[in-house]
Coordinates of C-alpha atoms and ligand atoms in Angstrom, one line a residue:
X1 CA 0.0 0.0 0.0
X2 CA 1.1 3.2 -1.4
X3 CA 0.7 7.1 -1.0
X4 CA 1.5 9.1 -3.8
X5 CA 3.2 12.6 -2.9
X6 CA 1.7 13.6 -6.3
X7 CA -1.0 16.6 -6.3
X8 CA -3.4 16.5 -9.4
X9 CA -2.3 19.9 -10.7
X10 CA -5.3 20.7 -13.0
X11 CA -8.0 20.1 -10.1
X12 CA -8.8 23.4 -9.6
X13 CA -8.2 24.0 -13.5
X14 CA -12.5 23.6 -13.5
X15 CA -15.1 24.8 -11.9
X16 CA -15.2 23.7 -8.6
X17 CA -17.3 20.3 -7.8
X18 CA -19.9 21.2 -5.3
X19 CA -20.7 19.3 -2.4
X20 CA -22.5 19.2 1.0
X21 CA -20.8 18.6 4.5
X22 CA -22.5 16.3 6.9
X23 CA -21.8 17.7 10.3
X24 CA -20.2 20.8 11.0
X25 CA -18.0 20.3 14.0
X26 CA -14.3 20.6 15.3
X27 CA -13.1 19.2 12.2
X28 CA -15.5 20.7 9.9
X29 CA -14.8 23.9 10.7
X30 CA -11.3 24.0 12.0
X31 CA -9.7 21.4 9.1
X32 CA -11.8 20.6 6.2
X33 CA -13.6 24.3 5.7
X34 CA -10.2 26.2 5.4
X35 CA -8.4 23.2 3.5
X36 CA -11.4 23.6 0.7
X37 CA -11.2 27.2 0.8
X38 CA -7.2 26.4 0.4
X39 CA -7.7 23.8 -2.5
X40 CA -10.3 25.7 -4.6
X41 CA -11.4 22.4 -6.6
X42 CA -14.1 22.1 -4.2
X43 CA -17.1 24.5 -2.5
X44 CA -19.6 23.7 0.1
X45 CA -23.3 24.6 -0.8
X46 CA -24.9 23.1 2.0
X47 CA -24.5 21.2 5.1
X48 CA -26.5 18.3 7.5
X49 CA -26.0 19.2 11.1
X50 CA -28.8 18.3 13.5
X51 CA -27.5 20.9 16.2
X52 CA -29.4 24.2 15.7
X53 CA -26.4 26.4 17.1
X54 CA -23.9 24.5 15.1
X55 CA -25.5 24.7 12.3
X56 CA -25.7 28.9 12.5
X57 CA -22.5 28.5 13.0
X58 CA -22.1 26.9 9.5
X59 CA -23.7 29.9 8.4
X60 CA -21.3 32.3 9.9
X61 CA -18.3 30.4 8.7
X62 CA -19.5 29.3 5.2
X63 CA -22.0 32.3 4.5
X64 CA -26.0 33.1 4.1
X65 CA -26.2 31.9 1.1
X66 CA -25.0 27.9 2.0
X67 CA -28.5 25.4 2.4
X68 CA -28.4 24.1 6.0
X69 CA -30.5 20.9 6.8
X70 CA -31.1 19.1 10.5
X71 CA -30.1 15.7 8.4
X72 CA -28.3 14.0 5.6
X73 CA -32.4 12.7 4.4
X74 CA -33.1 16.1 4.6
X75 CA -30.8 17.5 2.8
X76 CA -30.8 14.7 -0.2
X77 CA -34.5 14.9 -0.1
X78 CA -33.6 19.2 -1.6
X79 CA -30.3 19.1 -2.7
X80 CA -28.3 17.2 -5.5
X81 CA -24.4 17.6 -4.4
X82 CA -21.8 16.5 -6.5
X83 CA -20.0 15.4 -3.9
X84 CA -20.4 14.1 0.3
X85 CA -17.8 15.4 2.6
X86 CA -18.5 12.8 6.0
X87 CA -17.1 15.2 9.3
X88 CA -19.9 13.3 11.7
X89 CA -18.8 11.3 14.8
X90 CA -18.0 7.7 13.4
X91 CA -21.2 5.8 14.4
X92 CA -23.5 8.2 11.7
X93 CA -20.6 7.1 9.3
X94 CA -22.4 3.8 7.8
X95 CA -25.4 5.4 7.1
X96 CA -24.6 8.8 6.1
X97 CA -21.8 7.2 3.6
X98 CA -24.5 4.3 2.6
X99 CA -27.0 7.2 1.9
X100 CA -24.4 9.8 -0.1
X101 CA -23.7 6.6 -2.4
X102 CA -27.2 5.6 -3.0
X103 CA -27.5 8.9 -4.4
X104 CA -24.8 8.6 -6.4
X105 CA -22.9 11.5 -4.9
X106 CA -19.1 10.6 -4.4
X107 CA -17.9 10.6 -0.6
X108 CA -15.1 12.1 1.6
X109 CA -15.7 10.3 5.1
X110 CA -13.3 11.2 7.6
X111 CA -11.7 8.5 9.8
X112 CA -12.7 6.0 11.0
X113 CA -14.8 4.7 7.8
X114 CA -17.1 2.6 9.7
X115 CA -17.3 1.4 13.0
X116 CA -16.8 -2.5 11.7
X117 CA -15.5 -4.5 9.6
X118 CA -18.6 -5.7 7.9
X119 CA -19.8 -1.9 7.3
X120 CA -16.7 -1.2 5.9
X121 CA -16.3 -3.8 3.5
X122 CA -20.4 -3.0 2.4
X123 CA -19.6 0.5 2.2
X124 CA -16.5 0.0 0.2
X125 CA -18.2 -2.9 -1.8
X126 CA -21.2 -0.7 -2.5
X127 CA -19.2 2.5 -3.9
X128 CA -17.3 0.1 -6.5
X129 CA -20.8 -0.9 -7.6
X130 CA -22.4 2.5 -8.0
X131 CA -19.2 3.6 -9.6
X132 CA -18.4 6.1 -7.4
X133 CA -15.2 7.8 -5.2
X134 CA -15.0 6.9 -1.5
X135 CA -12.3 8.2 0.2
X136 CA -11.4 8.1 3.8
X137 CA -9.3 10.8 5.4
X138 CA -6.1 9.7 5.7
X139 CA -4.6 13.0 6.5
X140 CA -1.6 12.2 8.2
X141 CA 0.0 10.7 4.7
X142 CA 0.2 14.6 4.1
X143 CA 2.2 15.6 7.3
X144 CA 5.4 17.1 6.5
X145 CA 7.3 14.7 9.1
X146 CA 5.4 11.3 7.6
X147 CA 6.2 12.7 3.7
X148 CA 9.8 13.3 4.7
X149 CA 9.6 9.6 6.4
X150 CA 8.0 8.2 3.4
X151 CA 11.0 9.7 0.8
X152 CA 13.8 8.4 3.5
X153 CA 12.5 4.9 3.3
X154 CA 12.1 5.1 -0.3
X155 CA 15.4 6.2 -0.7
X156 CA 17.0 3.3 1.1
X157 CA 19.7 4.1 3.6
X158 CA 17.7 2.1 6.0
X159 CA 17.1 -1.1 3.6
X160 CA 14.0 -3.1 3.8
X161 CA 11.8 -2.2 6.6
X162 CA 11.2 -4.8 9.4
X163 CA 9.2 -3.1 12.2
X164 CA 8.0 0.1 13.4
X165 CA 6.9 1.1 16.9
X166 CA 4.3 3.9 17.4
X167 CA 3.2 6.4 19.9
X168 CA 0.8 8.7 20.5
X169 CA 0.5 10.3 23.6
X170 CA -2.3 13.6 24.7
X171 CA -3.5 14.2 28.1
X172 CA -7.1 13.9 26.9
X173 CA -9.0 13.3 23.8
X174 CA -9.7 16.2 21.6
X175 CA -12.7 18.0 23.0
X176 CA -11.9 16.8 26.5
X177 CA -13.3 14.5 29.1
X178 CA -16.4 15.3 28.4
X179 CA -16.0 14.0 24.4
X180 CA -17.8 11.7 22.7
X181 CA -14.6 10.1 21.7
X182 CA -14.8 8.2 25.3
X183 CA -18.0 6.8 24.2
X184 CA -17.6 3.7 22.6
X185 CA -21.0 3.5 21.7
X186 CA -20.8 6.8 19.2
X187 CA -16.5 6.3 18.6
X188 CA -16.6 2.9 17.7
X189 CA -14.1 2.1 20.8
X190 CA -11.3 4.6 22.2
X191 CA -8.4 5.6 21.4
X192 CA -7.5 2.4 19.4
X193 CA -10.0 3.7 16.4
X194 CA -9.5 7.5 17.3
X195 CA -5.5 7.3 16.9
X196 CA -5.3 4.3 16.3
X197 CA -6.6 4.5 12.8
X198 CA -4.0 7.0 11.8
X199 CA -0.9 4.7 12.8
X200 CA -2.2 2.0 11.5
X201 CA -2.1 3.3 7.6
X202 CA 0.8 5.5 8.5
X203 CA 2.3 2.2 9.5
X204 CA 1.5 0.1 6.3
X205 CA 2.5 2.7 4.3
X206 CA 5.9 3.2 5.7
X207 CA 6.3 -0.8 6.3
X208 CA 5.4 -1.5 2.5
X209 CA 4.8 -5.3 4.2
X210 CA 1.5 -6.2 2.5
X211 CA -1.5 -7.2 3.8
X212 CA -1.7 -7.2 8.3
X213 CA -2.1 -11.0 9.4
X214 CA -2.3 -11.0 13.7
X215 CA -2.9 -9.4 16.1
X216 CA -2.2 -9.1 19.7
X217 CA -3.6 -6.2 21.8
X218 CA -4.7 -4.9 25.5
X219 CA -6.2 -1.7 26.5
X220 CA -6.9 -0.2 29.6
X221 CA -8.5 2.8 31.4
X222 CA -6.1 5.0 32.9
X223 CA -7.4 8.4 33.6
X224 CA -11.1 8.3 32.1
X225 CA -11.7 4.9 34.8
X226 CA -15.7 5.7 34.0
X227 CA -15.6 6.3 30.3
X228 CA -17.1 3.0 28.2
X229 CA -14.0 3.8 26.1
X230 CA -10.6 2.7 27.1
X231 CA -8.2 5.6 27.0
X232 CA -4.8 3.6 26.3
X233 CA -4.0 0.9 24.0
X234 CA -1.1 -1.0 22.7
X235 CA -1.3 -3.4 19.7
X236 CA 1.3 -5.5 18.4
X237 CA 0.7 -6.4 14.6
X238 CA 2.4 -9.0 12.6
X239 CA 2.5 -8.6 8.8
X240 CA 3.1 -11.9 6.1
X241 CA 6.7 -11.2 5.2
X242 CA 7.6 -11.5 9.2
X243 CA 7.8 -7.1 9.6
X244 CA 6.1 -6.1 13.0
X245 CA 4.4 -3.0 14.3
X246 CA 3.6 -2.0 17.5
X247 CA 1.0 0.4 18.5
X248 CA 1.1 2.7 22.0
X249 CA -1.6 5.1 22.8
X250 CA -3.0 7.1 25.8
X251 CA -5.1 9.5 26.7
X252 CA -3.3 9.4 30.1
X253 CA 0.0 11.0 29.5
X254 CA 1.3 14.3 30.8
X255 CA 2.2 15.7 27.4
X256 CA 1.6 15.7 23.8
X257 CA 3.5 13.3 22.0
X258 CA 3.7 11.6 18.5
X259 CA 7.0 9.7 18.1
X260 CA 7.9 6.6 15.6
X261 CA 10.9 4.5 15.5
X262 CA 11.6 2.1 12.1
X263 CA 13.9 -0.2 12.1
X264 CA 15.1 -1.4 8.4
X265 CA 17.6 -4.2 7.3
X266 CA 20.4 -1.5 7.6
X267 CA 19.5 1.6 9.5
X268 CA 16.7 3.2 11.8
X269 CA 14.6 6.2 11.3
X270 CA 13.1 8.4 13.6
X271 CA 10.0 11.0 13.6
X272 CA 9.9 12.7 16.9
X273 CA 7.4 15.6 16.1
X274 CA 8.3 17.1 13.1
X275 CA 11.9 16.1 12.8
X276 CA 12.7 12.9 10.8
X277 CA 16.4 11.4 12.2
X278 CA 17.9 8.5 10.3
X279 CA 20.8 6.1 11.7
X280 CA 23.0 4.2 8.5
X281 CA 24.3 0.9 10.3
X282 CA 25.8 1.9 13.6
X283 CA 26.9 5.8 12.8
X284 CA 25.2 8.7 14.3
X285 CA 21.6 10.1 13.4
X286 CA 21.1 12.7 11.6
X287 CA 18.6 15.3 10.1
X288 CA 16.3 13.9 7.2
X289 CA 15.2 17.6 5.8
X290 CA 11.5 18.3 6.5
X291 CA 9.6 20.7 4.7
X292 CA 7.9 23.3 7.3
X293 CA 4.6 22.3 8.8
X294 CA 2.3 24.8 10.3
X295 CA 0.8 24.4 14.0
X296 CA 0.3 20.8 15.3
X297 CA -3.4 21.0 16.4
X298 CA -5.8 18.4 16.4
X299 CA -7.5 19.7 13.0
X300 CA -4.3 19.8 10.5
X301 CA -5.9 22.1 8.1
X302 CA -2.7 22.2 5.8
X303 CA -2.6 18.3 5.2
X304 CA -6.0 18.5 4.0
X305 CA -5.4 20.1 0.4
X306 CA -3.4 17.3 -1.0
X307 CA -6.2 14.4 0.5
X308 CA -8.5 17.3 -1.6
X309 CA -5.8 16.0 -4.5
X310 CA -6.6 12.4 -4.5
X311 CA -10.4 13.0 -4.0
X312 CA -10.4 15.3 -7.0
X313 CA -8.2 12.4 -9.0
X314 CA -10.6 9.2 -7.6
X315 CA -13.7 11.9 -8.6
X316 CA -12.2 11.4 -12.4
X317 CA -11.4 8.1 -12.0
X318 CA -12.7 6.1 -8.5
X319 CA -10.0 3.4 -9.1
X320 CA -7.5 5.9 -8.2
X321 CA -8.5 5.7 -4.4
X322 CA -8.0 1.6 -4.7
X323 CA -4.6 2.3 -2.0
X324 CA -6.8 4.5 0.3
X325 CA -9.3 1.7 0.0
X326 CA -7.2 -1.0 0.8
X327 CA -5.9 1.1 4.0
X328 CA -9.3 1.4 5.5
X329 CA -10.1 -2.1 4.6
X330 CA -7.1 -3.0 6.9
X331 CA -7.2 -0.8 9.5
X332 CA -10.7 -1.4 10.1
X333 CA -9.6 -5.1 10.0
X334 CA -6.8 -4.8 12.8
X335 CA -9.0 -2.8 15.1
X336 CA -12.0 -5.1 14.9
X337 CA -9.0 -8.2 15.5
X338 CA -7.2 -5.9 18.3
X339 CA -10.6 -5.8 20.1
X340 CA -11.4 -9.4 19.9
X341 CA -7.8 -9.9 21.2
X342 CA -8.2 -7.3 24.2
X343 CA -11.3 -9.3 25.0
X344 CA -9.3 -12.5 25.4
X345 CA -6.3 -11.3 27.2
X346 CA -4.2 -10.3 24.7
X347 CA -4.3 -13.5 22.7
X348 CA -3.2 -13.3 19.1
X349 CA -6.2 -13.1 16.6
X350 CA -5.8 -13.7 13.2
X351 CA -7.0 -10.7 11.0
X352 CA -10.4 -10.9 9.0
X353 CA -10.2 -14.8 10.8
Ligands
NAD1 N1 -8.4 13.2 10.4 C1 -8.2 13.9 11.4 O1 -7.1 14.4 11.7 C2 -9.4 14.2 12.3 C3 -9.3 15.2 13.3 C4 -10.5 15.4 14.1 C5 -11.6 14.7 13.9 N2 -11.6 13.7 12.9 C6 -12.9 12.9 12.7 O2 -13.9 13.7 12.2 C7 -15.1 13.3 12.7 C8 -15.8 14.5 13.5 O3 -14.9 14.8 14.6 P1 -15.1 16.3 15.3 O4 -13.9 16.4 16.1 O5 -15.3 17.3 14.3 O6 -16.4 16.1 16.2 P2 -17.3 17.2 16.7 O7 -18.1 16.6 17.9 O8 -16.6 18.5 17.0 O9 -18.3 17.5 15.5 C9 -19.2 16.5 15.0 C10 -20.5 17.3 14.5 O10 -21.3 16.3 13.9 C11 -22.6 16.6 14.2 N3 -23.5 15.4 14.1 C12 -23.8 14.4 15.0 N4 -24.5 13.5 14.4 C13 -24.7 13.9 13.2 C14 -25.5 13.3 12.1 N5 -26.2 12.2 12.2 N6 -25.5 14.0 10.9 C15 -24.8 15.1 10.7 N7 -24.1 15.7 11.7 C16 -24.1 15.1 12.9 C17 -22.5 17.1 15.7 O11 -23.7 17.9 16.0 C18 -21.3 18.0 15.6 O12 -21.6 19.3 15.2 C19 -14.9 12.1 13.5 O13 -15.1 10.9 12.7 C20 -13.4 12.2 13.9 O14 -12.8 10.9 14.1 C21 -10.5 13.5 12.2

């Protein structure tokens, strides 16, 4: 599994596709409404949010003229969008996304694409049918750090890749303790699908190792003991050709953290933040360059131009998101696996088994 670094250069060449957001939240506002305003291929005409203050708030950001519904139905039942940009907490994911295709609109869903394995692979299955894009948002492909990661291992000083540990460390979900990301009803779990999601596609990407096959996991409540959502996680994944990743999350920690460690055939690399630091055999680390990255915040409004790029490209031509496919197919896979392992101990479960 693949990322291009590519943009499609002509997307904004045309007249931009229109399109309809389906809740207007954090991310909503904060990342995808700048990063379309950014991109320029794309403009919002109307928006499903069944909160009355967020949706004047839609108004504010987006203008009086954009359509604002109380729900997707709503909205379809008015509206014909070109286009289905998914920013809803993950359990409205299935059905929104299942409702956007039906209509033949082509769909944007951020993470996590469903909240199962089986909804995934219907969703996914479904899209190919109707002949239409579905992309999830794999945004952190387009962090400067991950890019620079991505050209260091591609480059080779560190040989074949063998295994990669992960961690992700806040001192509370985004939105607080009082988020719906501790409910595991509305999240889909904790903060193995919330973060989790992102190292896992991060971590087949920079593996390159094919398909996921085990997994072995545990998670824990640390600091949110009442939440129905655990708020730390580790996962250890084993891939066909032998290469390994492991998986550490918290909600629990003192400070905000994302660090990675790969070890190849005949060197390390390092991301710690936004610097990338690779190790040739035994010699000293030293800088990978980085292209500048503007403020870490939980909405990343500057990675979401280029995932704008390879919506735009799947729009022309849906097998072009066949990667990005694959990704959520997996991920989705490990995390329903990582739960039924949790639930046994810690066992090793054998994905999509
Ligand atoms: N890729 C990333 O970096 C990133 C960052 C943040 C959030 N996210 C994802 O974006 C999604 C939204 O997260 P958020 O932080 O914006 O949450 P949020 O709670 O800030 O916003 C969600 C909005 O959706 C609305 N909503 C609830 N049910 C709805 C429905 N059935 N139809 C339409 N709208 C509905 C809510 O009223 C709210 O306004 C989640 O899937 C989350 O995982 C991704």
């Amino acid at each position: 599994m693949t990322v291009s670094d590519a943009g499609v250069a002509d997307a904004t060449a045309h007249a931009p596709i229109e399109g309809a957001l389906v809740g207007f939240g954090g991310v909503a506002e904060h990342g995808h409404v700048p990063g379309f305003r950014r991109h320029r291929g794309f403009v919002i005409r109307s928006v499903a949010e069944p909160d009355a203050a967020r949706r004047d708030r839609a108004r504010e950001v987006l203008g009086p003229e954009v359509r604002v519904y109380p729900s997707l139905d709503a909205l379809l039942r008015s509206e014909s969008p070109h286009f289905v940009d998914v920013a809803a907490p993950p359990c409205t994911h299935a059905e929104a996304v299942a409702s956007a295709i039906v209509a033949r609109n082509h769909v944007l869903v951020e993470k996590p694409l469903a909240t199962n394995l089986a909804d995934a692979e219907r969703l996914l299955a479904a899209a190919q049918r109707a002949g239409v894009a579905l992309v999830t948002a794999h945004n952190w492909h387009y962090a400067p750090a991950f890019r620079a990661a991505r050209r260091a291992v591609a480059s080779g000083p560190i040989g074949t890749p063998r295994r990669i540990e992960f961690v992700t460390e806040r001192h509370e979900p985004a939105g607080g303790p009082g988020s719906w990301r501790l409910d595991a009803a509305v999240a889909g779990g904790g903060i193995l699908v919330d973060h989790g999601w992102h190292q896992l596609y991060l971590a087949f990407s920079l593996l390159g190792a094919g398909p996921p096959r085990s997994v072995r996991a545990r998670i824990a409540k640390r600091r949110f003991r009442n939440a129905s959502a655990e708020d730390t996680a580790e996962a250890l994944v084993h891939f066909g050709n032998g290469a390994e990743a492991r998986l550490r999350l918290t909600w629990a920690a003192e400070e905000r953290r994302t660090s990675l460690r790969l070890e190849g055939e005949s060197g390390s690399l390092r991301v710690d933040g936004g610097r990338v630091l690779v190790r040739v055999g035994s010699g000293a680390e030293s800088d990978w360059p980085v292209d500048p990255d503007e403020k870490d915040d939980s909405w990343h409004a500057a990675w979401f131009p280029p995932l704008l790029d390879l919506f735009a490209a799947a729009i022309a031509a849906p097998s072009t998101a066949a990667p990005n496919r694959q990704e959520a197919r997996a991920c989705q896979s490990v995390i329903d696996a990582a739960y039924r392992s949790a639930a046994r101990g810690g066992e090793p479960v054998v994905i999509g088994g």
